[in-house]
Protein backbone atom coordinates (compact mmCIF):
# COMPACT_ATOMS: atom_id res chain seq x y z
CA UNK A 1 0.00 0.00 0.00
CA UNK A 2 1.38 3.41 -0.98
CA UNK A 3 -0.78 5.61 1.22
CA UNK A 4 -3.48 4.91 3.81
CA UNK A 5 -6.93 5.82 2.48
CA UNK A 6 -8.60 8.09 5.01
CA UNK A 7 -12.28 8.88 5.62
CA UNK A 8 -12.98 11.90 7.84
CA UNK A 9 -16.27 11.99 9.75
CA UNK A 10 -17.61 15.44 10.62
CA UNK A 11 -20.68 17.19 12.02
CA UNK A 12 -19.91 20.91 12.04
CA UNK A 13 -17.52 23.65 11.05
CA UNK A 14 -14.70 21.35 10.11
CA UNK A 15 -11.66 23.28 11.29
CA UNK A 16 -9.97 20.01 12.22
CA UNK A 17 -10.80 18.63 8.77
CA UNK A 18 -9.18 21.78 7.36
CA UNK A 19 -6.05 21.12 9.42
CA UNK A 20 -5.89 17.62 7.90
CA UNK A 21 -6.45 18.95 4.37
CA UNK A 22 -3.70 21.55 4.90
CA UNK A 23 -1.35 18.87 6.24
CA UNK A 24 -1.95 16.70 3.21
CA UNK A 25 -1.36 19.65 0.86
CA UNK A 26 1.85 20.69 2.57
CA UNK A 27 3.28 17.16 2.63
CA UNK A 28 2.89 16.67 6.37
CA UNK A 29 0.44 13.80 5.87
CA UNK A 30 2.60 12.03 3.35
CA UNK A 31 1.47 8.51 4.23
CA UNK A 32 -2.25 9.30 4.13
CA UNK A 33 -4.78 10.46 1.55
CA UNK A 34 -8.23 11.83 2.44
CA UNK A 35 -10.57 10.04 0.03
CA UNK A 36 -13.96 10.71 1.62
CA UNK A 37 -15.64 13.15 4.02
CA UNK A 38 -18.85 11.96 5.66
CA UNK A 39 -21.17 14.30 7.56
CA UNK A 40 -24.06 13.20 9.75
CA UNK A 41 -25.45 16.75 9.57
CA UNK A 42 -26.87 18.11 6.30
CA UNK A 43 -25.30 21.41 5.30
CA UNK A 44 -22.37 21.22 7.73
CA UNK A 45 -19.71 23.74 6.69
CA UNK A 46 -17.13 20.95 6.81
CA UNK A 47 -18.72 19.60 3.60
CA UNK A 48 -17.97 22.89 1.87
CA UNK A 49 -14.34 22.67 2.98
CA UNK A 50 -14.13 19.17 1.51
CA UNK A 51 -15.67 20.31 -1.79
CA UNK A 52 -13.22 23.20 -2.01
CA UNK A 53 -10.41 20.66 -1.63
CA UNK A 54 -12.05 18.43 -4.26
CA UNK A 55 -12.64 15.57 -1.85
CA UNK A 56 -15.70 13.36 -2.31
CA UNK A 57 -18.46 14.04 0.25
CA UNK A 58 -21.38 12.11 1.59
CA UNK A 59 -24.18 13.11 3.97
CA UNK A 60 -25.73 10.36 6.08
CA UNK A 61 -28.46 11.56 8.47
CA UNK A 62 -29.40 8.97 11.08
CA UNK A 63 -33.06 9.95 11.34
CA UNK A 64 -33.54 9.92 7.57
CA UNK A 65 -31.98 6.48 7.32
CA UNK A 66 -34.19 5.07 10.10
CA UNK A 67 -31.89 4.98 13.14
CA UNK A 68 -28.39 4.09 14.27
CA UNK A 69 -28.22 0.53 12.93
CA UNK A 70 -29.21 1.64 9.43
CA UNK A 71 -26.84 4.62 9.63
CA UNK A 72 -23.91 2.42 10.61
CA UNK A 73 -24.74 -0.23 8.01
CA UNK A 74 -24.71 2.41 5.26
CA UNK A 75 -21.55 4.00 6.66
CA UNK A 76 -19.80 0.61 6.74
CA UNK A 77 -20.85 -0.10 3.14
CA UNK A 78 -19.46 3.26 1.94
CA UNK A 79 -16.19 2.91 3.85
CA UNK A 80 -15.59 -0.55 2.43
CA UNK A 81 -16.54 0.44 -1.12
CA UNK A 82 -14.10 3.38 -0.90
CA UNK A 83 -11.32 1.08 0.29
CA UNK A 84 -10.86 3.07 3.50
CA UNK A 85 -7.99 2.07 5.82
CA UNK A 86 -8.35 4.73 8.52
CA UNK A 87 -11.35 6.65 9.90
CA UNK A 88 -10.75 10.03 11.53
CA UNK A 89 -13.45 11.56 13.73
CA UNK A 90 -12.92 15.32 13.44
CA UNK A 91 -15.72 17.03 15.34
CA UNK A 92 -18.05 14.07 14.76
CA UNK A 93 -20.77 14.52 17.40
CA UNK A 94 -22.31 11.07 17.45
CA UNK A 95 -21.20 7.99 19.37
CA UNK A 96 -20.47 4.90 17.28
CA UNK A 97 -21.78 1.56 18.59
CA UNK A 98 -19.58 -1.22 19.98
CA UNK A 99 -20.61 -3.33 16.97
CA UNK A 100 -19.22 -0.70 14.62
CA UNK A 101 -16.01 0.08 16.52
CA UNK A 102 -15.27 -3.68 16.78
CA UNK A 103 -15.08 -3.80 12.99
CA UNK A 104 -12.29 -1.17 12.96
CA UNK A 105 -9.85 -1.97 15.78
CA UNK A 106 -7.02 0.63 15.87
CA UNK A 107 -8.44 2.02 12.64
CA UNK A 108 -10.56 4.86 14.09
CA UNK A 109 -9.02 7.93 15.75
CA UNK A 110 -10.77 10.85 17.43
CA UNK A 111 -9.75 14.32 18.57
CA UNK A 112 -11.17 15.39 21.94
CA UNK A 113 -10.85 18.97 23.23
CA UNK A 114 -9.55 18.17 26.75
CA UNK A 115 -6.81 16.19 28.45
CA UNK A 116 -8.42 12.75 28.79
CA UNK A 117 -9.36 11.41 31.38
CA UNK A 118 -10.62 14.89 32.34
CA UNK A 119 -13.86 16.26 30.88
CA UNK A 120 -14.60 13.34 28.59
CA UNK A 121 -17.15 10.62 27.96
CA UNK A 122 -20.86 10.89 27.26
CA UNK A 123 -22.17 14.48 27.19
CA UNK A 124 -18.70 16.04 26.91
CA UNK A 125 -18.49 17.40 23.40
CA UNK A 126 -17.82 20.71 21.69
CA UNK A 127 -18.26 23.82 23.79
CA UNK A 128 -19.63 21.82 26.77
CA UNK A 129 -16.14 20.49 27.39
CA UNK A 130 -14.72 24.01 27.80
CA UNK A 131 -17.69 25.13 29.93
CA UNK A 132 -16.97 22.20 32.26
CA UNK A 133 -13.23 22.96 32.40
CA UNK A 134 -13.90 26.62 33.28
CA UNK A 135 -16.58 25.69 35.84
CA UNK A 136 -14.11 23.33 37.54
CA UNK A 137 -11.44 26.00 37.55
CA UNK A 138 -8.59 24.03 35.98
CA UNK A 139 -5.56 26.12 35.02
CA UNK A 140 -4.40 23.77 32.28
CA UNK A 141 -6.49 21.96 29.69
CA UNK A 142 -5.67 20.79 26.16
CA UNK A 143 -6.52 18.20 23.55
CA UNK A 144 -6.17 14.46 23.09
CA UNK A 145 -6.07 12.22 20.04
CA UNK A 146 -6.95 8.62 20.81
CA UNK A 147 -8.02 5.39 19.20
CA UNK A 148 -11.76 4.78 19.34
CA UNK A 149 -13.16 1.67 20.98
CA UNK A 150 -16.51 0.80 22.56
CA UNK A 151 -15.96 3.19 25.52
CA UNK A 152 -16.67 6.86 24.65
CA UNK A 153 -13.29 8.65 24.77
CA UNK A 154 -11.84 5.49 26.35
CA UNK A 155 -9.46 4.14 23.70
CA UNK A 156 -5.66 4.21 23.82
CA UNK A 157 -4.15 7.70 23.77
CA UNK A 158 -1.97 8.58 20.77
CA UNK A 159 -1.10 12.24 21.49
CA UNK A 160 -1.88 15.01 23.96
CA UNK A 161 -1.00 18.67 24.19
CA UNK A 162 -1.57 21.01 27.13
CA UNK A 163 -2.96 24.55 26.82
CA UNK A 164 -3.10 27.17 29.57
CA UNK A 165 -6.41 28.58 30.80
CA UNK A 166 -6.16 32.38 31.13
CA UNK A 167 -8.01 34.77 33.45
CA UNK A 168 -11.19 36.00 31.80
CA UNK A 169 -11.50 33.07 29.40
CA UNK A 170 -14.98 32.34 28.08
CA UNK A 171 -15.80 28.86 26.71
CA UNK A 172 -15.54 30.29 23.19
CA UNK A 173 -12.13 31.92 23.79
CA UNK A 174 -10.79 28.76 25.43
CA UNK A 175 -12.16 26.57 22.63
CA UNK A 176 -10.37 28.67 20.03
CA UNK A 177 -7.05 28.54 21.93
CA UNK A 178 -7.30 24.75 22.40
CA UNK A 179 -8.01 24.31 18.70
CA UNK A 180 -5.18 26.58 17.53
CA UNK A 181 -2.51 25.48 19.99
CA UNK A 182 -3.39 21.81 20.32
CA UNK A 183 -6.03 20.17 18.11
CA UNK A 184 -4.87 21.52 14.76
CA UNK A 185 -1.31 20.48 15.66
CA UNK A 186 -1.72 17.00 17.16
CA UNK A 187 -4.52 15.70 14.92
CA UNK A 188 -2.52 15.91 11.66
CA UNK A 189 0.58 14.58 13.46
CA UNK A 190 -1.35 11.60 14.82
CA UNK A 191 -3.00 11.01 11.43
CA UNK A 192 0.46 10.84 9.84
CA UNK A 193 1.82 8.55 12.56
CA UNK A 194 -1.07 6.07 12.27
CA UNK A 195 -1.09 6.24 8.44
CA UNK A 196 2.64 5.45 8.38
CA UNK A 197 2.15 2.47 10.69
CA UNK A 198 -0.66 1.18 8.46
CA UNK A 199 1.39 1.61 5.27
CA UNK A 200 4.33 -0.17 6.88
CA UNK A 201 2.08 -2.97 8.08
CA UNK A 202 2.94 -2.20 11.72
CA UNK A 203 -0.60 -1.42 12.86
C1 LIG B 1 -13.47 20.35 18.13
O1 LIG B 1 -13.09 21.12 19.24
C2 LIG B 1 -13.40 18.87 18.47
O2 LIG B 1 -12.33 18.54 19.28
C3 LIG B 1 -14.69 18.68 19.21
O3 LIG B 1 -15.63 19.47 18.52
C4 LIG B 1 -14.96 20.55 17.84
C5 LIG B 1 -15.27 20.45 16.37
O4 LIG B 1 -14.75 21.54 15.66
N1 LIG B 1 -15.06 17.30 19.24
C6 LIG B 1 -15.70 16.73 20.27
O5 LIG B 1 -16.06 17.35 21.24
C7 LIG B 1 -15.95 15.25 20.12
N2 LIG B 1 -16.23 14.65 21.39
P1 LIG B 1 -14.48 21.48 14.09
O6 LIG B 1 -15.76 20.99 13.42
O7 LIG B 1 -14.20 22.91 13.73
O8 LIG B 1 -13.33 20.57 13.84
mmCIF file of N, CA, C and O in Angstrom, residues 84-160:
data_model
loop_
_atom_site.group_PDB
_atom_site.id
_atom_site.type_symbol
_atom_site.label_atom_id
_atom_site.label_comp_id
_atom_site.label_asym_id
_atom_site.label_seq_id
_atom_site.Cartn_x
_atom_site.Cartn_y
_atom_site.Cartn_z
ATOM 1 N N UNK A 84 -11.420 2.261 2.400
ATOM 2 C CA UNK A 84 -10.864 3.068 3.498
ATOM 3 C C UNK A 84 -10.039 2.201 4.455
ATOM 4 O O UNK A 84 -10.429 1.085 4.803
ATOM 5 N N UNK A 85 -8.874 2.746 4.854
ATOM 6 C CA UNK A 85 -7.991 2.072 5.819
ATOM 7 C C UNK A 85 -8.091 2.693 7.210
ATOM 8 O O UNK A 85 -7.814 2.041 8.209
ATOM 9 N N UNK A 86 -8.386 4.002 7.246
ATOM 10 C CA UNK A 86 -8.352 4.735 8.519
ATOM 11 C C UNK A 86 -9.519 5.724 8.569
ATOM 12 O O UNK A 86 -9.755 6.454 7.591
ATOM 13 N N UNK A 87 -10.223 5.730 9.697
ATOM 14 C CA UNK A 87 -11.351 6.649 9.896
ATOM 15 C C UNK A 87 -10.923 7.694 10.923
ATOM 16 O O UNK A 87 -10.440 7.343 12.005
ATOM 17 N N UNK A 88 -11.096 8.970 10.584
ATOM 18 C CA UNK A 88 -10.748 10.032 11.534
ATOM 19 C C UNK A 88 -12.022 10.775 11.927
ATOM 20 O O UNK A 88 -12.736 11.313 11.067
ATOM 21 N N UNK A 89 -12.314 10.796 13.227
ATOM 22 C CA UNK A 89 -13.452 11.564 13.733
ATOM 23 C C UNK A 89 -12.933 12.965 14.051
ATOM 24 O O UNK A 89 -12.090 13.139 14.932
ATOM 25 N N UNK A 90 -13.412 13.950 13.292
ATOM 26 C CA UNK A 90 -12.920 15.324 13.443
ATOM 27 C C UNK A 90 -14.131 16.221 13.712
ATOM 28 O O UNK A 90 -14.728 16.771 12.794
ATOM 29 N N UNK A 91 -14.509 16.283 15.000
ATOM 30 C CA UNK A 91 -15.722 17.030 15.335
ATOM 31 C C UNK A 91 -16.970 16.256 14.933
ATOM 32 O O UNK A 91 -17.957 16.834 14.507
ATOM 33 N N UNK A 92 -16.896 14.935 15.079
ATOM 34 C CA UNK A 92 -18.052 14.074 14.765
ATOM 35 C C UNK A 92 -18.818 13.878 16.070
ATOM 36 O O UNK A 92 -18.306 13.285 17.017
ATOM 37 N N UNK A 93 -20.044 14.412 16.125
ATOM 38 C CA UNK A 93 -20.767 14.524 17.395
ATOM 39 C C UNK A 93 -21.774 13.398 17.635
ATOM 40 O O UNK A 93 -22.853 13.626 18.168
ATOM 41 N N UNK A 94 -21.404 12.197 17.229
ATOM 42 C CA UNK A 94 -22.306 11.071 17.446
ATOM 43 C C UNK A 94 -21.453 9.907 17.923
ATOM 44 O O UNK A 94 -20.314 9.746 17.473
ATOM 45 N N UNK A 95 -21.995 9.113 18.853
ATOM 46 C CA UNK A 95 -21.201 7.995 19.374
ATOM 47 C C UNK A 95 -21.446 6.758 18.508
ATOM 48 O O UNK A 95 -22.591 6.413 18.199
ATOM 49 N N UNK A 96 -20.350 6.112 18.107
ATOM 50 C CA UNK A 96 -20.466 4.904 17.282
ATOM 51 C C UNK A 96 -20.657 3.686 18.199
ATOM 52 O O UNK A 96 -20.076 3.615 19.282
ATOM 53 N N UNK A 97 -21.462 2.731 17.753
ATOM 54 C CA UNK A 97 -21.780 1.564 18.587
ATOM 55 C C UNK A 97 -20.566 0.643 18.746
ATOM 56 O O UNK A 97 -19.620 0.682 17.946
ATOM 57 N N UNK A 98 -20.650 -0.230 19.757
ATOM 58 C CA UNK A 98 -19.581 -1.224 19.980
ATOM 59 C C UNK A 98 -19.490 -2.169 18.784
ATOM 60 O O UNK A 98 -18.392 -2.598 18.412
ATOM 61 N N UNK A 99 -20.605 -2.465 18.160
ATOM 62 C CA UNK A 99 -20.606 -3.328 16.970
ATOM 63 C C UNK A 99 -19.770 -2.703 15.859
ATOM 64 O O UNK A 99 -18.987 -3.381 15.191
ATOM 65 N N UNK A 100 -19.955 -1.391 15.689
ATOM 66 C CA UNK A 100 -19.223 -0.704 14.622
ATOM 67 C C UNK A 100 -17.742 -0.600 14.971
ATOM 68 O O UNK A 100 -16.882 -0.947 14.153
ATOM 69 N N UNK A 101 -17.430 -0.131 16.179
ATOM 70 C CA UNK A 101 -16.010 0.077 16.524
ATOM 71 C C UNK A 101 -15.239 -1.258 16.502
ATOM 72 O O UNK A 101 -14.054 -1.281 16.169
ATOM 73 N N UNK A 102 -15.936 -2.361 16.794
ATOM 74 C CA UNK A 102 -15.266 -3.676 16.782
ATOM 75 C C UNK A 102 -14.819 -4.069 15.375
ATOM 76 O O UNK A 102 -13.893 -4.865 15.210
ATOM 77 N N UNK A 103 -15.469 -3.481 14.376
ATOM 78 C CA UNK A 103 -15.084 -3.796 12.989
ATOM 79 C C UNK A 103 -13.811 -3.053 12.570
ATOM 80 O O UNK A 103 -13.220 -3.361 11.538
ATOM 81 N N UNK A 104 -13.420 -2.021 13.347
ATOM 82 C CA UNK A 104 -12.288 -1.171 12.958
ATOM 83 C C UNK A 104 -11.303 -1.012 14.117
ATOM 84 O O UNK A 104 -10.984 0.102 14.519
ATOM 85 N N UNK A 105 -10.775 -2.112 14.649
ATOM 86 C CA UNK A 105 -9.850 -1.973 15.782
ATOM 87 C C UNK A 105 -8.574 -1.227 15.373
ATOM 88 O O UNK A 105 -7.956 -1.574 14.360
ATOM 89 N N UNK A 106 -8.213 -0.206 16.144
ATOM 90 C CA UNK A 106 -7.016 0.626 15.870
ATOM 91 C C UNK A 106 -7.072 1.274 14.482
ATOM 92 O O UNK A 106 -6.032 1.611 13.899
ATOM 93 N N UNK A 107 -8.275 1.405 13.959
ATOM 94 C CA UNK A 107 -8.442 2.024 12.638
ATOM 95 C C UNK A 107 -9.371 3.241 12.711
ATOM 96 O O UNK A 107 -9.739 3.795 11.675
ATOM 97 N N UNK A 108 -9.761 3.634 13.922
ATOM 98 C CA UNK A 108 -10.557 4.857 14.091
ATOM 99 C C UNK A 108 -9.829 5.722 15.114
ATOM 100 O O UNK A 108 -9.466 5.239 16.194
ATOM 101 N N UNK A 109 -9.590 7.003 14.768
ATOM 102 C CA UNK A 109 -9.019 7.927 15.752
ATOM 103 C C UNK A 109 -9.951 9.123 15.915
ATOM 104 O O UNK A 109 -10.712 9.470 15.015
ATOM 105 N N UNK A 110 -9.893 9.730 17.095
ATOM 106 C CA UNK A 110 -10.770 10.851 17.431
ATOM 107 C C UNK A 110 -9.955 11.954 18.088
ATOM 108 O O UNK A 110 -8.995 11.677 18.805
ATOM 109 N N UNK A 111 -10.360 13.205 17.837
ATOM 110 C CA UNK A 111 -9.754 14.315 18.572
ATOM 111 C C UNK A 111 -10.774 14.806 19.597
ATOM 112 O O UNK A 111 -11.934 15.016 19.275
ATOM 113 N N UNK A 112 -10.296 14.934 20.846
ATOM 114 C CA UNK A 112 -11.169 15.390 21.936
ATOM 115 C C UNK A 112 -10.562 16.659 22.539
ATOM 116 O O UNK A 112 -9.360 16.698 22.816
ATOM 117 N N UNK A 113 -11.407 17.689 22.791
ATOM 118 C CA UNK A 113 -10.854 18.972 23.228
ATOM 119 C C UNK A 113 -10.621 19.094 24.735
ATOM 120 O O UNK A 113 -11.019 20.082 25.361
ATOM 121 N N UNK A 114 -9.971 18.110 25.338
ATOM 122 C CA UNK A 114 -9.555 18.169 26.749
ATOM 123 C C UNK A 114 -8.461 17.127 26.945
ATOM 124 O O UNK A 114 -8.208 16.311 26.047
ATOM 125 N N UNK A 115 -7.836 17.186 28.125
ATOM 126 C CA UNK A 115 -6.807 16.195 28.447
ATOM 127 C C UNK A 115 -7.497 14.991 29.088
ATOM 128 O O UNK A 115 -7.764 14.982 30.287
ATOM 129 N N UNK A 116 -7.793 13.980 28.280
ATOM 130 C CA UNK A 116 -8.419 12.752 28.792
ATOM 131 C C UNK A 116 -7.529 12.165 29.878
ATOM 132 O O UNK A 116 -6.308 12.130 29.685
ATOM 133 N N UNK A 117 -7.974 11.733 31.066
ATOM 134 C CA UNK A 117 -9.362 11.407 31.381
ATOM 135 C C UNK A 117 -10.193 12.545 31.975
ATOM 136 O O UNK A 117 -11.248 12.261 32.567
ATOM 137 N N UNK A 118 -9.769 13.798 31.862
ATOM 138 C CA UNK A 118 -10.619 14.887 32.343
ATOM 139 C C UNK A 118 -11.649 15.270 31.287
ATOM 140 O O UNK A 118 -11.337 15.261 30.087
ATOM 141 N N UNK A 119 -12.824 15.660 31.739
ATOM 142 C CA UNK A 119 -13.855 16.257 30.880
ATOM 143 C C UNK A 119 -14.086 15.462 29.602
ATOM 144 O O UNK A 119 -13.968 15.995 28.493
ATOM 145 N N UNK A 120 -14.374 14.187 29.762
ATOM 146 C CA UNK A 120 -14.603 13.344 28.589
ATOM 147 C C UNK A 120 -15.717 12.354 28.858
ATOM 148 O O UNK A 120 -16.242 12.279 29.962
ATOM 149 N N UNK A 121 -16.066 11.600 27.854
ATOM 150 C CA UNK A 121 -17.153 10.621 27.957
ATOM 151 C C UNK A 121 -18.470 11.221 27.474
ATOM 152 O O UNK A 121 -18.492 12.303 26.884
ATOM 153 N N UNK A 122 -19.527 10.495 27.765
ATOM 154 C CA UNK A 122 -20.857 10.888 27.260
ATOM 155 C C UNK A 122 -21.221 12.299 27.733
ATOM 156 O O UNK A 122 -21.026 12.642 28.898
ATOM 157 N N UNK A 123 -21.728 13.119 26.847
ATOM 158 C CA UNK A 123 -22.171 14.477 27.193
ATOM 159 C C UNK A 123 -21.075 15.525 27.098
ATOM 160 O O UNK A 123 -21.357 16.716 27.084
ATOM 161 N N UNK A 124 -19.814 15.084 27.037
ATOM 162 C CA UNK A 124 -18.700 16.044 26.914
ATOM 163 C C UNK A 124 -18.292 16.161 25.452
ATOM 164 O O UNK A 124 -17.523 15.345 24.941
ATOM 165 N N UNK A 125 -18.857 17.166 24.800
ATOM 166 C CA UNK A 125 -18.494 17.396 23.405
ATOM 167 C C UNK A 125 -18.576 18.892 23.116
ATOM 168 O O UNK A 125 -19.306 19.631 23.786
ATOM 169 N N UNK A 126 -17.788 19.306 22.132
ATOM 170 C CA UNK A 126 -17.815 20.705 21.687
ATOM 171 C C UNK A 126 -17.605 21.686 22.830
ATOM 172 O O UNK A 126 -16.761 21.483 23.709
ATOM 173 N N UNK A 127 -18.405 22.736 22.814
ATOM 174 C CA UNK A 127 -18.262 23.824 23.786
ATOM 175 C C UNK A 127 -18.511 23.368 25.233
ATOM 176 O O UNK A 127 -17.954 23.936 26.175
ATOM 177 N N UNK A 128 -19.332 22.312 25.409
ATOM 178 C CA UNK A 128 -19.632 21.818 26.770
ATOM 179 C C UNK A 128 -18.357 21.430 27.511
ATOM 180 O O UNK A 128 -18.273 21.568 28.731
ATOM 181 N N UNK A 129 -17.395 20.923 26.772
ATOM 182 C CA UNK A 129 -16.138 20.488 27.390
ATOM 183 C C UNK A 129 -15.438 21.692 28.026
ATOM 184 O O UNK A 129 -14.953 21.623 29.163
ATOM 185 N N UNK A 130 -15.409 22.808 27.307
ATOM 186 C CA UNK A 130 -14.722 24.006 27.796
ATOM 187 C C UNK A 130 -15.526 24.676 28.914
ATOM 188 O O UNK A 130 -14.942 25.228 29.849
ATOM 189 N N UNK A 131 -16.848 24.621 28.837
ATOM 190 C CA UNK A 131 -17.690 25.133 29.933
ATOM 191 C C UNK A 131 -17.369 24.368 31.216
ATOM 192 O O UNK A 131 -17.215 24.950 32.289
ATOM 193 N N UNK A 132 -17.240 23.040 31.087
ATOM 194 C CA UNK A 132 -16.967 22.202 32.258
ATOM 195 C C UNK A 132 -15.574 22.491 32.817
ATOM 196 O O UNK A 132 -15.387 22.559 34.044
ATOM 197 N N UNK A 133 -14.600 22.677 31.944
ATOM 198 C CA UNK A 133 -13.230 22.961 32.399
ATOM 199 C C UNK A 133 -13.192 24.292 33.144
ATOM 200 O O UNK A 133 -12.571 24.399 34.212
ATOM 201 N N UNK A 134 -13.878 25.308 32.609
ATOM 202 C CA UNK A 134 -13.896 26.619 33.276
ATOM 203 C C UNK A 134 -14.664 26.539 34.593
ATOM 204 O O UNK A 134 -14.244 27.116 35.601
ATOM 205 N N UNK A 135 -15.774 25.812 34.610
ATOM 206 C CA UNK A 135 -16.581 25.689 35.841
ATOM 207 C C UNK A 135 -15.769 24.994 36.938
ATOM 208 O O UNK A 135 -15.864 25.348 38.110
ATOM 209 N N UNK A 136 -14.927 24.034 36.551
ATOM 210 C CA UNK A 136 -14.113 23.333 37.540
ATOM 211 C C UNK A 136 -12.977 24.208 38.039
ATOM 212 O O UNK A 136 -12.506 24.082 39.168
ATOM 213 N N UNK A 137 -12.525 25.098 37.154
ATOM 214 C CA UNK A 137 -11.438 25.997 37.545
ATOM 215 C C UNK A 137 -10.050 25.465 37.253
ATOM 216 O O UNK A 137 -9.068 25.932 37.855
ATOM 217 N N UNK A 138 -9.937 24.522 36.315
ATOM 218 C CA UNK A 138 -8.595 24.026 35.984
ATOM 219 C C UNK A 138 -7.767 25.150 35.359
ATOM 220 O O UNK A 138 -8.308 26.070 34.733
ATOM 221 N N UNK A 139 -6.466 25.098 35.558
ATOM 222 C CA UNK A 139 -5.560 26.118 35.018
ATOM 223 C C UNK A 139 -4.891 25.654 33.734
ATOM 224 O O UNK A 139 -4.281 26.440 33.010
ATOM 225 N N UNK A 140 -4.973 24.350 33.503
ATOM 226 C CA UNK A 140 -4.403 23.770 32.277
ATOM 227 C C UNK A 140 -5.439 22.815 31.689
ATOM 228 O O UNK A 140 -6.045 22.035 32.412
ATOM 229 N N UNK A 141 -5.656 22.943 30.392
ATOM 230 C CA UNK A 141 -6.492 21.958 29.689
ATOM 231 C C UNK A 141 -5.729 21.560 28.429
ATOM 232 O O UNK A 141 -4.508 21.594 28.444
ATOM 233 N N UNK A 142 -6.417 21.176 27.355
ATOM 234 C CA UNK A 142 -5.672 20.790 26.162
ATOM 235 C C UNK A 142 -6.502 19.933 25.243
ATOM 236 O O UNK A 142 -7.728 20.039 25.222
ATOM 237 N N UNK A 143 -5.826 19.088 24.487
ATOM 238 C CA UNK A 143 -6.520 18.205 23.547
ATOM 239 C C UNK A 143 -5.850 16.843 23.543
ATOM 240 O O UNK A 143 -4.674 16.715 23.897
ATOM 241 N N UNK A 144 -6.636 15.843 23.138
ATOM 242 C CA UNK A 144 -6.169 14.460 23.089
ATOM 243 C C UNK A 144 -6.582 13.836 21.757
ATOM 244 O O UNK A 144 -7.716 14.039 21.317
ATOM 245 N N UNK A 145 -5.686 13.077 21.157
ATOM 246 C CA UNK A 145 -6.071 12.217 20.038
ATOM 247 C C UNK A 145 -5.925 10.786 20.523
ATOM 248 O O UNK A 145 -4.907 10.424 21.127
ATOM 249 N N UNK A 146 -6.959 9.995 20.297
ATOM 250 C CA UNK A 146 -6.953 8.624 20.811
ATOM 251 C C UNK A 146 -7.625 7.669 19.833
ATOM 252 O O UNK A 146 -8.418 8.102 18.980
ATOM 253 N N UNK A 147 -7.302 6.396 19.966
ATOM 254 C CA UNK A 147 -8.024 5.385 19.196
ATOM 255 C C UNK A 147 -9.427 5.262 19.771
ATOM 256 O O UNK A 147 -9.648 5.495 20.977
ATOM 257 N N UNK A 148 -10.363 4.901 18.918
ATOM 258 C CA UNK A 148 -11.765 4.782 19.339
ATOM 259 C C UNK A 148 -12.103 3.311 19.540
ATOM 260 O O UNK A 148 -11.873 2.489 18.637
ATOM 261 N N UNK A 149 -12.627 3.015 20.736
ATOM 262 C CA UNK A 149 -13.156 1.669 20.978
ATOM 263 C C UNK A 149 -14.597 1.798 21.480
ATOM 264 O O UNK A 149 -15.232 2.834 21.240
ATOM 265 N N UNK A 150 -15.094 0.797 22.175
ATOM 266 C CA UNK A 150 -16.510 0.801 22.564
ATOM 267 C C UNK A 150 -16.802 1.756 23.729
ATOM 268 O O UNK A 150 -17.952 2.054 24.002
ATOM 269 N N UNK A 151 -15.756 2.269 24.386
ATOM 270 C CA UNK A 151 -15.959 3.189 25.517
ATOM 271 C C UNK A 151 -15.794 4.629 25.017
ATOM 272 O O UNK A 151 -14.726 4.969 24.495
ATOM 273 N N UNK A 152 -16.815 5.484 25.160
ATOM 274 C CA UNK A 152 -16.669 6.856 24.652
ATOM 275 C C UNK A 152 -15.444 7.555 25.258
ATOM 276 O O UNK A 152 -15.308 7.621 26.487
ATOM 277 N N UNK A 153 -14.537 8.001 24.391
ATOM 278 C CA UNK A 153 -13.286 8.654 24.768
ATOM 279 C C UNK A 153 -12.377 7.749 25.597
ATOM 280 O O UNK A 153 -11.500 8.227 26.326
ATOM 281 N N UNK A 154 -12.570 6.425 25.489
ATOM 282 C CA UNK A 154 -11.840 5.493 26.354
ATOM 283 C C UNK A 154 -10.720 4.718 25.682
ATOM 284 O O UNK A 154 -10.034 3.939 26.348
ATOM 285 N N UNK A 155 -10.508 4.907 24.397
ATOM 286 C CA UNK A 155 -9.463 4.139 23.701
ATOM 287 C C UNK A 155 -8.062 4.664 23.983
ATOM 288 O O UNK A 155 -7.877 5.755 24.546
ATOM 289 N N UNK A 156 -7.072 3.885 23.572
ATOM 290 C CA UNK A 156 -5.661 4.213 23.823
ATOM 291 C C UNK A 156 -5.283 5.609 23.304
ATOM 292 O O UNK A 156 -5.628 5.976 22.179
ATOM 293 N N UNK A 157 -4.557 6.332 24.138
ATOM 294 C CA UNK A 157 -4.151 7.697 23.774
ATOM 295 C C UNK A 157 -2.956 7.659 22.816
ATOM 296 O O UNK A 157 -1.989 6.923 23.029
ATOM 297 N N UNK A 158 -3.057 8.486 21.753
ATOM 298 C CA UNK A 158 -1.969 8.579 20.772
ATOM 299 C C UNK A 158 -1.138 9.840 21.010
ATOM 300 O O UNK A 158 0.083 9.820 20.936
ATOM 301 N N UNK A 159 -1.813 10.963 21.295
ATOM 302 C CA UNK A 159 -1.103 12.235 21.494
ATOM 303 C C UNK A 159 -1.930 13.157 22.385
ATOM 304 O O UNK A 159 -3.165 13.107 22.373
ATOM 305 N N UNK A 160 -1.222 13.984 23.140
ATOM 306 C CA UNK A 160 -1.881 15.015 23.959
ATOM 307 C C UNK A 160 -1.046 16.269 23.937
ATOM 308 O O UNK A 160 0.182 16.199 23.814
#
